[in-house]
């Protein structure tokens, strides 16, 4: 639909400048060269590029996925055309320092710029998203030779990169990675193994691809502490020339979504000639990956938000223009039909989409702010606090955006009626795309266990205490801005409930009753996510109230009134679920745990 903006510019400005004050970051040394002018410039470029260049390529690429031809993958012609322009946007190294060719942009701004591209064509921007993650691993842990040979070429977009973790027997359980790495006297290792689902694992966009690969060095200890990280190029440099490195594409998966980027099976070392270079120290591969995962998972969260946002705006336009039926009170069939947005149930679905999309986006920007402060905060204490909050918030952003984003994408199909079920309209494609976000970079269940088993109990519950302080500051601000006192009180009570439930479950863990502790980890994730998104809605309502108090006939009064209404919707319809979820977590209700595999 030509009128679909994909992402609301005014909402982005509201979040960046009015709620989270991104300009305050310019007082930090790392960002002192930036100002609102530079932020607005990159945002403007990102929007224009997303809408005018990337979005028109989305449907053709969804309809004709990349193909395996003669042992290699051929991407869609539109992808080849758009790739150099994507690189020119400079987003691969946007947040990285100038020394490595980056723009040293705050994550808050870079993440929102990425959001526009993802909403326009998720697969297309993923080639570079993966490259950024892989290059950052080399920047953080690789030696100077790897940086000079591989990282620089990846940050410039000359080569791309992948994350080659998954194997047929090692998906959620990376402990079971089997790919072998045998040391040689020449310093490199010889790799042998099979990887699956490697996104961007082969293509004809660039002359080389570097796979950041998990493998086990011969004689390494079993388990997670025996897994190392290697840089394995598709072609290696010998005498200044690129020669094949015994890395083979064994086939592409036929996927329900994300069709513009191939996910392939990758065979390493079929001819015992696949050379890889160790990144960092032996046996520390998983810990390196974990250190980088906050970044990758925040980006998966943004993918979920972007996909839900594109569909929300599509359904909003549709609801404003599709005439069907008449008001309940109209008895006269000769009167014109009304646009479906006039029907209360359609507005219910749109408001739910808005509450999910804008609640999740606020949380994404908040989390990106923690990423900025964790890296560049003014004091060690500020950095530590931001790091703990970032670490705890990441599985929540990732999972909330994926799970509720899927619900929001389904509502977009529903609002389109029967047309939504056809491929002539876009919502079904975005629904297919969205499903991946609850699977890759760790399934939602893995994140629920990470949140409950590691994040909230780390540092003796330090992050959870800090979260409580942040939420209390928001409810106090809302109270003085004149937001309905009942909303803040309900949120404060819910924070208390999270604390009690966490203590109870942590106690089970300490007593060695780990299965009982984890039995309702998904409900626990839902509980904490609901509270955290309520916090974001109270905060947005507080700012909206403040702005309206400054000037009741404000030019943006529609935006502010909409924020207050969406906050009310979320607080009144979602927050009450907290009690039921808390009850489930405390009760240890165990029917599915008891359900014998033979009884199904
Ligand atoms: C399109 C696509 C792109 C991908 N891109 C990449 C990529 O670029 N690089 C890469 O390395 N990987 C990639 N992956 C792989 C992805 O990360 C894995 O699919 C994911 O980690 C899940 O692993 P699995 O598919 O083996 O599922 P499994 O691990 O077999 O899980 C199946 C189900 O069992 C559940 N489960 C598993 N273990 C447990 C447990 N201990 N407790 C409770 N429940 C459990 C899971 O939650 C899930 O519901 C991609 C996957 C897809 C589909």
XYZ file of C-alpha atoms and ligand atoms in Angstrom:
653
model
C 0.000 0.000 0.000
C 1.662 3.270 -1.121
C 0.514 5.206 1.945
C 2.126 2.834 4.399
C 4.905 4.732 6.247
C 6.078 1.396 7.791
C 7.156 3.216 10.968
C 5.672 6.406 12.421
C 8.263 9.220 12.176
C 6.439 11.294 14.757
C 6.438 8.403 17.224
C 10.171 7.891 16.673
C 10.788 11.594 17.413
C 8.571 11.361 20.486
C 10.586 8.433 21.847
C 14.047 9.676 20.959
C 13.713 13.314 21.882
C 10.753 13.657 24.267
C 10.782 10.438 26.298
C 14.407 9.257 26.286
C 16.297 12.494 25.547
C 18.860 11.030 23.159
C 20.536 14.454 22.935
C 21.735 14.009 26.546
C 24.071 11.286 25.243
C 26.011 13.961 23.345
C 27.489 15.028 26.718
C 29.346 11.712 26.878
C 32.839 11.697 25.373
C 32.018 8.935 22.889
C 29.164 10.893 21.333
C 30.361 14.477 21.709
C 30.692 14.946 17.942
C 26.998 14.284 17.487
C 23.996 16.559 17.854
C 20.318 16.551 16.974
C 21.322 17.707 13.483
C 23.478 14.635 12.816
C 20.845 12.332 14.320
C 18.094 13.863 12.185
C 20.244 13.575 9.086
C 20.906 9.844 9.471
C 17.272 9.225 10.390
C 16.100 11.115 7.328
C 18.418 9.090 5.060
C 17.313 5.820 6.634
C 13.624 6.658 6.159
C 13.976 7.770 2.565
C 16.083 4.758 1.634
C 13.730 2.334 3.389
C 10.590 3.699 1.767
C 11.815 4.535 -1.709
C 14.493 1.902 -2.387
C 14.044 -1.084 -0.061
C 10.281 -1.448 0.307
C 9.598 -1.861 -3.442
C 11.969 -4.863 -3.436
C 10.191 -6.684 -0.587
C 7.341 -8.412 -2.438
C 9.394 -9.510 -5.478
C 12.012 -11.036 -3.174
C 9.333 -12.787 -1.082
C 7.791 -14.244 -4.243
C 11.047 -15.513 -5.763
C 13.443 -16.736 -3.064
C 17.183 -17.057 -3.597
C 17.958 -20.264 -5.537
C 20.687 -22.892 -5.491
C 22.247 -22.940 -8.965
C 25.310 -25.038 -9.824
C 26.504 -25.533 -6.239
C 26.017 -21.915 -5.180
C 23.198 -19.550 -4.242
C 21.933 -16.920 -6.655
C 20.103 -14.093 -4.943
C 17.167 -12.186 -6.425
C 18.334 -9.586 -9.034
C 16.736 -6.838 -6.916
C 19.001 -7.841 -4.022
C 22.086 -7.507 -6.199
C 20.921 -4.070 -7.293
C 20.168 -2.837 -3.807
C 23.230 -4.263 -2.017
C 25.742 -1.481 -2.897
C 23.225 1.159 -1.806
C 22.666 -0.687 1.473
C 26.405 -0.646 2.074
C 26.526 3.087 1.255
C 24.086 3.737 4.089
C 27.011 3.008 6.420
C 24.926 1.006 8.836
C 27.264 -2.045 9.128
C 29.625 -0.170 11.413
C 27.202 2.569 12.512
C 27.839 2.176 16.244
C 31.509 1.235 15.953
C 34.345 3.678 16.658
C 35.916 5.841 13.962
C 39.177 3.802 14.204
C 37.470 0.801 12.578
C 35.575 2.857 10.033
C 32.413 3.383 12.079
C 30.224 6.441 12.672
C 30.234 6.063 16.474
C 26.474 6.634 16.520
C 24.542 5.902 19.706
C 22.728 2.542 19.634
C 19.517 4.472 20.261
C 19.788 6.192 16.885
C 21.370 3.328 14.930
C 18.761 0.882 16.203
C 15.913 3.099 15.078
C 17.565 3.640 11.674
C 17.834 -0.150 11.361
C 14.143 -0.412 12.279
C 13.143 1.500 9.131
C 15.190 -0.825 6.919
C 13.863 -3.929 8.650
C 10.265 -2.750 8.248
C 10.892 -2.180 4.535
C 12.711 -5.421 3.704
C 13.876 -7.540 6.599
C 15.811 -10.087 4.565
C 17.708 -7.473 2.567
C 19.056 -5.691 5.630
C 19.894 -8.979 7.352
C 22.899 -9.641 5.105
C 24.502 -6.592 6.672
C 23.091 -7.155 10.160
C 24.771 -10.554 10.273
C 27.956 -9.077 8.831
C 27.984 -6.408 11.544
C 27.632 -9.058 14.278
C 30.364 -11.256 12.814
C 32.777 -8.349 12.289
C 32.130 -7.124 15.824
C 33.162 -10.546 17.175
C 36.500 -10.228 15.376
C 36.868 -6.620 16.544
C 36.268 -7.635 20.161
C 38.208 -10.903 20.351
C 40.274 -11.419 17.187
C 43.986 -10.753 16.677
C 45.393 -7.942 14.540
C 45.853 -10.183 11.482
C 42.187 -11.203 11.498
C 41.140 -7.611 11.968
C 43.272 -6.407 9.058
C 42.299 -9.220 6.700
C 38.657 -9.861 7.555
C 37.061 -7.305 9.890
C 37.939 -4.283 7.769
C 36.556 -5.878 4.610
C 33.374 -6.856 6.468
C 32.789 -3.432 7.990
C 33.191 -1.901 4.525
C 30.698 -4.365 3.011
C 33.313 -5.780 0.601
C 32.800 -9.194 2.258
C 29.831 -10.372 4.305
C 29.728 -12.475 7.465
C 27.561 -15.121 9.113
C 26.999 -16.777 12.475
C 27.602 -20.511 11.985
C 26.455 -22.037 15.276
C 23.655 -24.500 14.608
C 24.187 -28.168 13.689
C 21.589 -30.871 13.136
C 22.026 -32.214 16.714
C 22.921 -28.841 18.270
C 20.167 -26.210 17.950
C 19.019 -24.969 21.355
C 21.729 -27.131 22.875
C 24.986 -25.653 21.593
C 26.774 -27.810 24.178
C 26.438 -30.576 21.585
C 28.359 -28.848 18.780
C 30.426 -31.531 16.998
C 32.323 -29.669 14.239
C 36.008 -30.470 14.758
C 39.024 -28.187 14.524
C 42.467 -29.778 14.220
C 45.476 -27.532 14.911
C 48.229 -27.316 12.267
C 51.818 -26.148 12.541
C 51.057 -23.226 10.258
C 48.854 -21.562 12.858
C 45.473 -22.227 11.308
C 43.092 -25.102 12.132
C 41.510 -27.614 9.775
C 37.746 -27.697 10.244
C 35.377 -30.519 9.485
C 31.642 -30.595 10.157
C 28.119 -29.717 9.097
C 26.215 -26.585 9.960
C 22.529 -25.991 9.246
C 20.266 -22.946 8.823
C 23.179 -20.593 8.190
C 21.578 -17.353 7.032
C 23.449 -15.561 4.292
C 25.717 -18.649 4.247
C 26.126 -18.461 0.493
C 25.231 -15.867 -2.146
C 26.617 -14.072 -5.164
C 26.597 -10.565 -3.692
C 30.243 -10.381 -2.646
C 33.342 -12.366 -3.567
C 33.792 -13.725 -0.045
C 31.875 -14.641 3.127
C 33.395 -15.126 6.585
C 31.627 -17.680 8.788
C 32.081 -17.092 12.533
C 31.950 -20.770 13.410
C 31.635 -22.719 16.649
C 33.768 -25.875 16.696
C 35.577 -28.183 19.082
C 39.383 -28.358 19.043
C 40.660 -31.986 19.096
C 40.930 -33.220 22.717
C 38.781 -30.312 23.971
C 36.760 -31.063 27.119
C 33.140 -32.114 26.547
C 30.333 -29.617 27.005
C 30.109 -25.899 26.650
C 33.637 -25.288 27.972
C 35.148 -27.167 25.019
C 33.643 -25.021 22.259
C 35.855 -22.495 20.463
C 35.199 -19.750 17.935
C 36.778 -19.667 14.467
C 36.772 -17.340 11.489
C 36.265 -19.571 8.462
C 36.203 -17.794 5.086
C 34.488 -19.244 2.042
C 37.654 -18.352 0.128
C 41.059 -17.842 1.716
C 43.749 -15.405 0.689
C 46.852 -17.084 -0.723
C 49.575 -15.006 -2.347
C 47.190 -12.072 -2.576
C 44.557 -14.176 -4.391
C 41.294 -15.670 -3.128
C 41.195 -19.469 -3.477
C 38.394 -21.893 -2.474
C 38.547 -22.935 1.198
C 36.639 -26.253 1.059
C 33.410 -24.620 2.319
C 30.384 -25.970 0.447
C 26.729 -25.068 0.278
C 24.837 -28.355 0.589
C 21.439 -26.834 -0.144
C 19.025 -24.085 0.837
C 16.032 -24.556 3.160
C 12.609 -23.741 1.730
C 11.358 -21.239 4.263
C 7.931 -19.843 5.107
C 9.325 -16.311 5.431
C 12.530 -14.274 5.208
C 12.726 -15.446 1.638
C 15.109 -12.773 0.426
C 18.017 -14.246 2.365
C 18.955 -17.921 1.989
C 19.418 -20.149 5.057
C 21.620 -23.021 4.017
C 23.257 -26.254 5.065
C 27.000 -25.717 5.066
C 29.594 -28.471 4.801
C 33.051 -27.649 6.082
C 36.132 -29.668 5.123
C 34.671 -32.328 2.800
C 38.205 -32.537 1.316
C 40.108 -31.940 4.581
C 41.175 -28.523 3.351
C 38.950 -26.095 5.232
C 41.171 -23.624 7.063
C 39.892 -21.639 10.008
C 41.525 -19.174 12.368
C 40.903 -19.197 16.104
C 39.181 -16.054 17.405
C 40.381 -15.257 20.937
C 41.393 -18.080 23.253
C 40.588 -21.782 22.891
C 37.389 -23.095 24.554
C 35.873 -19.669 25.085
C 33.670 -19.581 21.980
C 30.348 -19.709 23.778
C 31.303 -17.049 26.278
C 32.376 -14.773 23.381
C 29.084 -15.430 21.655
C 27.200 -14.628 24.856
C 29.049 -11.367 25.229
C 27.853 -10.395 21.774
C 24.358 -11.748 22.086
C 22.781 -8.723 23.755
C 23.471 -6.795 20.583
C 22.188 -9.547 18.291
C 19.106 -10.187 20.407
C 18.212 -6.524 20.675
C 18.345 -6.530 16.869
C 16.051 -9.591 16.714
C 13.694 -7.663 19.006
C 13.813 -4.768 16.543
C 13.076 -7.217 13.694
C 9.929 -8.288 15.528
C 8.899 -4.694 16.197
C 9.619 -3.649 12.596
C 7.570 -6.512 11.142
C 4.650 -5.750 13.453
C 4.967 -2.017 12.751
C 4.810 -2.412 8.959
C 1.672 -4.556 9.315
C 0.065 -2.190 11.853
C 0.423 0.772 9.525
C -0.852 -1.298 6.600
C -3.974 -2.296 8.522
C -4.494 1.271 9.755
C -4.519 2.561 6.159
C -6.784 -0.285 5.099
C -9.233 0.340 7.936
C -9.453 4.009 6.990
C -10.242 3.278 3.347
C -12.217 0.008 3.243
C -15.977 0.769 3.275
C -18.086 -1.998 4.797
C -21.360 -1.974 6.725
C -23.028 0.807 8.649
C -23.058 2.000 12.269
C -25.060 -0.221 14.690
C -27.551 2.619 15.070
C -28.165 3.073 11.319
C -31.192 1.215 10.020
C -31.196 2.700 6.502
C -29.480 0.497 3.856
C -29.449 3.337 1.319
C -26.974 5.362 3.387
C -23.316 4.969 2.308
C -21.189 2.308 3.941
C -18.672 3.535 6.504
C -14.915 2.797 6.568
C -14.323 -0.200 8.814
C -12.344 1.946 11.292
C -15.774 3.221 12.374
C -16.572 -0.220 13.844
C -15.605 -0.570 17.502
C -14.105 -4.040 17.083
C -11.789 -2.864 14.308
C -10.624 -0.020 16.560
C -10.086 -2.622 19.312
C -7.767 -4.583 17.021
C -5.951 -1.442 15.880
C -5.494 -0.238 19.450
C -4.116 -3.618 20.455
C -1.640 -3.465 17.572
C -0.656 0.081 18.541
C -0.206 -0.907 22.192
C 2.015 -3.849 21.248
C 4.051 -2.064 18.547
C 4.615 1.233 20.341
C 5.013 -0.424 23.756
C 7.653 -2.746 22.347
C 9.383 0.056 20.449
C 9.617 2.163 23.611
C 11.167 -0.833 25.351
C 13.578 -1.339 22.435
C 14.727 2.294 22.572
C 15.020 2.112 26.376
C 17.179 -1.007 26.023
C 19.329 0.600 23.323
C 19.863 3.477 25.774
C 21.149 0.979 28.337
C 23.495 -0.388 25.633
C 24.891 3.125 25.086
C 25.347 3.750 28.795
C 26.813 0.280 29.401
C 29.534 1.044 26.851
C 30.098 4.759 27.412
C 28.405 5.839 30.671
C 30.241 8.603 32.569
C 31.283 6.485 35.578
C 32.052 2.806 36.234
C 28.911 2.631 38.409
C 26.757 4.063 35.633
C 28.211 1.565 33.159
C 27.702 -1.375 35.532
C 24.107 -0.411 36.302
C 23.293 0.005 32.608
C 24.969 -3.296 31.769
C 22.904 -5.233 34.319
C 19.679 -3.644 33.097
C 20.636 -4.275 29.453
C 21.440 -7.889 30.209
C 18.102 -8.453 31.916
C 16.040 -6.534 29.389
C 17.440 -8.226 26.279
C 15.555 -11.563 26.493
C 12.398 -9.593 27.307
C 12.615 -7.295 24.276
C 13.495 -10.212 22.008
C 10.680 -12.475 23.192
C 7.959 -9.871 23.696
C 8.485 -8.464 20.211
C 8.439 -11.949 18.684
C 5.455 -13.392 20.569
C 3.213 -10.339 20.818
C 4.450 -9.154 17.454
C 3.079 -12.382 15.973
C -0.273 -11.695 17.623
C -0.193 -8.159 16.245
C 0.665 -9.442 12.749
C -2.270 -11.863 12.943
C -4.555 -8.928 13.810
C -3.362 -7.165 10.646
C -4.547 -10.186 8.627
C -7.867 -10.145 10.522
C -8.450 -6.453 9.803
C -7.977 -7.154 6.097
C -10.756 -9.768 6.236
C -10.596 -12.405 3.482
C -8.159 -10.259 1.502
C -5.690 -10.568 4.359
C -5.544 -14.296 3.697
C -4.371 -13.774 0.131
C -0.888 -13.102 -1.157
C -2.143 -10.104 -3.140
C -1.944 -8.249 0.182
C 1.144 -7.980 2.364
C -0.034 -8.884 5.908
C 0.247 -12.645 5.323
C 3.890 -12.240 4.241
C 4.741 -10.232 7.349
C 2.969 -12.837 9.506
C 5.211 -15.530 7.970
C 8.305 -13.393 8.514
C 7.410 -12.697 12.117
C 7.260 -16.363 13.105
C 11.010 -16.767 12.810
C 11.685 -14.261 15.572
C 10.497 -16.634 18.298
C 12.827 -19.342 16.948
C 16.179 -17.952 15.915
C 18.733 -16.458 18.299
C 17.267 -18.785 20.920
C 13.637 -19.934 21.118
C 11.285 -18.100 23.474
C 11.505 -20.975 25.944
C 15.315 -20.683 26.036
C 14.942 -16.978 26.790
C 12.438 -17.613 29.547
C 14.940 -19.969 31.195
C 17.737 -17.452 30.678
C 15.669 -14.710 32.335
C 14.604 -16.763 35.336
C 17.643 -18.998 35.717
C 20.353 -16.374 35.167
C 19.342 -12.777 34.648
C 17.004 -12.012 37.546
C 19.014 -13.982 40.086
C 22.419 -12.598 38.997
C 24.143 -10.228 41.388
C 21.700 -11.311 44.120
C 18.784 -9.841 42.266
C 20.617 -6.541 41.636
C 19.164 -5.981 38.162
C 15.617 -6.615 39.350
C 16.074 -4.109 42.188
C 17.343 -1.530 39.706
C 14.404 -2.214 37.426
C 12.106 -1.583 40.412
C 13.811 1.778 40.959
C 13.418 2.753 37.298
C 9.731 1.850 37.352
C 9.166 3.719 40.638
C 10.707 6.841 39.070
C 8.303 6.526 36.130
C 5.204 6.066 38.311
C 6.249 9.081 40.438
C 6.655 11.157 37.264
C 3.262 9.964 36.016
C 1.644 10.948 39.332
C 3.011 14.473 39.167
C 2.075 14.778 35.481
C -1.534 14.027 36.414
C -1.815 10.512 34.962
C -4.674 8.576 36.620
C -3.302 7.649 40.067
C -4.865 4.174 39.830
C -2.600 3.217 36.908
C 0.616 3.961 38.760
C -0.665 2.241 41.908
C -1.533 -0.885 39.893
C 1.931 -0.920 38.346
C 3.655 -0.434 41.710
C 1.671 -3.406 43.080
C 2.632 -5.510 40.057
C 6.323 -4.719 40.633
C 5.894 -5.978 44.209
C 4.320 -9.158 42.844
C 7.278 -9.727 40.489
C 9.641 -9.369 43.464
C 7.679 -11.868 45.595
C 7.338 -14.426 42.812
C 11.040 -14.148 41.976
C 12.021 -14.695 45.627
C 9.764 -17.731 45.791
C 11.149 -19.280 42.600
C 14.764 -18.437 43.454
C 14.178 -20.145 46.818
C 13.125 -23.326 44.993
C 16.328 -23.103 42.936
C 18.474 -22.698 46.048
C 16.724 -25.738 47.583
C 17.720 -27.766 44.511
C 14.142 -27.948 43.137
C 15.198 -26.689 39.735
C 12.413 -28.385 37.772
C 9.765 -26.816 40.031
C 11.488 -23.453 39.704
C 11.518 -23.615 35.898
C 8.139 -25.282 35.391
C 6.442 -21.938 34.653
C 9.375 -20.050 33.170
C 7.234 -19.068 30.164
C 4.547 -17.632 32.475
C 7.290 -15.857 34.396
C 8.614 -14.289 31.176
C 5.061 -13.236 30.270
C 4.597 -11.779 33.771
C 7.790 -9.709 33.718
C 7.238 -8.620 30.090
C 3.707 -7.424 30.865
C 5.000 -5.355 33.786
C 7.925 -3.949 31.832
C 5.736 -2.908 28.891
C 3.252 -1.342 31.351
C 6.189 0.707 32.661
C 6.871 1.923 29.128
C 3.238 2.882 28.689
C 3.083 4.782 31.999
C 6.234 6.645 30.995
C 4.810 7.585 27.597
C 1.519 8.659 29.191
C 3.438 10.834 31.682
C 5.338 12.642 28.915
C 2.143 13.051 26.864
C 0.349 14.580 29.875
C 3.245 16.963 30.492
C 3.187 18.101 26.871
C -0.568 18.627 26.880
C -0.297 20.581 30.134
C 2.246 22.894 28.478
C -0.165 23.576 25.631
C -3.599 21.886 25.441
C -3.950 22.735 21.731
C -0.506 21.392 20.944
C 0.128 20.600 17.258
C 0.828 17.011 18.354
C -2.208 16.703 20.624
C -3.534 13.734 18.569
C -0.290 11.863 19.234
C -0.420 12.651 22.955
C -4.116 11.771 23.365
C -3.455 8.528 21.485
C -0.585 7.714 23.848
C -2.745 8.254 26.925
C -5.559 6.132 25.478
C -3.174 3.295 24.520
C -1.591 3.436 27.996
C -5.024 3.109 29.575
C -5.827 0.175 27.308
C -2.647 -1.671 28.269
C -2.878 -0.946 31.994
C -6.550 -1.931 32.204
C -6.595 -4.961 29.905
C -3.095 -6.460 30.237
C -1.728 -5.553 33.651
C -4.488 -7.457 35.517
C -3.144 -10.682 33.935
C -0.171 -10.342 36.273
C -2.101 -11.852 39.200
C -3.069 -14.987 37.252
C 0.473 -15.435 35.911
C 1.929 -14.945 39.401
C -0.531 -17.519 40.751
C 0.597 -20.052 38.146
C 4.286 -19.439 38.913
C 3.776 -19.801 42.669
C 1.368 -22.728 42.491
C 3.760 -25.044 40.694
C 0.714 -26.264 38.729
C 2.345 -29.189 36.982
C -0.134 -30.919 34.665
C 2.122 -30.685 31.617
C 5.124 -31.738 33.635
C 3.223 -34.790 34.920
C 1.751 -35.583 31.502
C 3.462 -38.797 30.501
C 4.820 -38.858 26.922
C 2.776 -42.024 26.303
C -0.490 -40.337 27.344
C -0.630 -37.975 24.369
C 15.246 -19.329 9.005
C 16.269 -19.654 10.036
C 17.457 -18.952 10.074
C 18.443 -19.295 10.989
N 19.655 -18.666 10.938
C 20.682 -19.157 11.681
C 22.001 -18.651 11.517
O 22.237 -17.732 10.744
N 23.008 -19.230 12.233
C 22.780 -20.239 13.100
O 23.722 -20.721 13.705
N 21.524 -20.730 13.298
C 20.486 -20.207 12.603
N 19.221 -20.716 12.767
C 19.017 -21.810 13.704
C 18.192 -21.415 14.920
O 18.954 -20.615 15.794
C 17.711 -22.728 15.556
O 16.705 -23.231 14.691
C 17.178 -22.521 16.946
O 18.224 -22.253 17.837
C 16.428 -23.763 17.460
O 17.170 -24.923 17.269
P 16.469 -26.202 16.556
O 15.870 -25.723 15.293
O 17.455 -27.284 16.496
O 15.272 -26.569 17.519
P 15.357 -27.474 18.834
O 16.499 -27.028 19.669
O 15.283 -28.905 18.443
O 14.025 -27.065 19.562
C 12.735 -27.597 19.201
C 11.740 -27.205 20.279
O 12.140 -27.800 21.527
C 12.293 -26.798 22.531
N 13.421 -27.141 23.386
C 14.658 -27.494 23.000
N 15.442 -27.707 24.068
C 14.696 -27.469 25.149
C 14.935 -27.493 26.558
N 16.121 -27.793 27.058
N 13.907 -27.177 27.388
C 12.695 -26.839 26.902
N 12.410 -26.792 25.587
C 13.394 -27.093 24.720
C 12.535 -25.490 21.780
O 12.140 -24.347 22.552
C 11.668 -25.705 20.533
O 10.340 -25.340 20.789
C 18.198 -20.326 11.917
C 16.972 -20.990 11.914
C 16.021 -20.674 10.984
C 14.717 -21.425 10.985
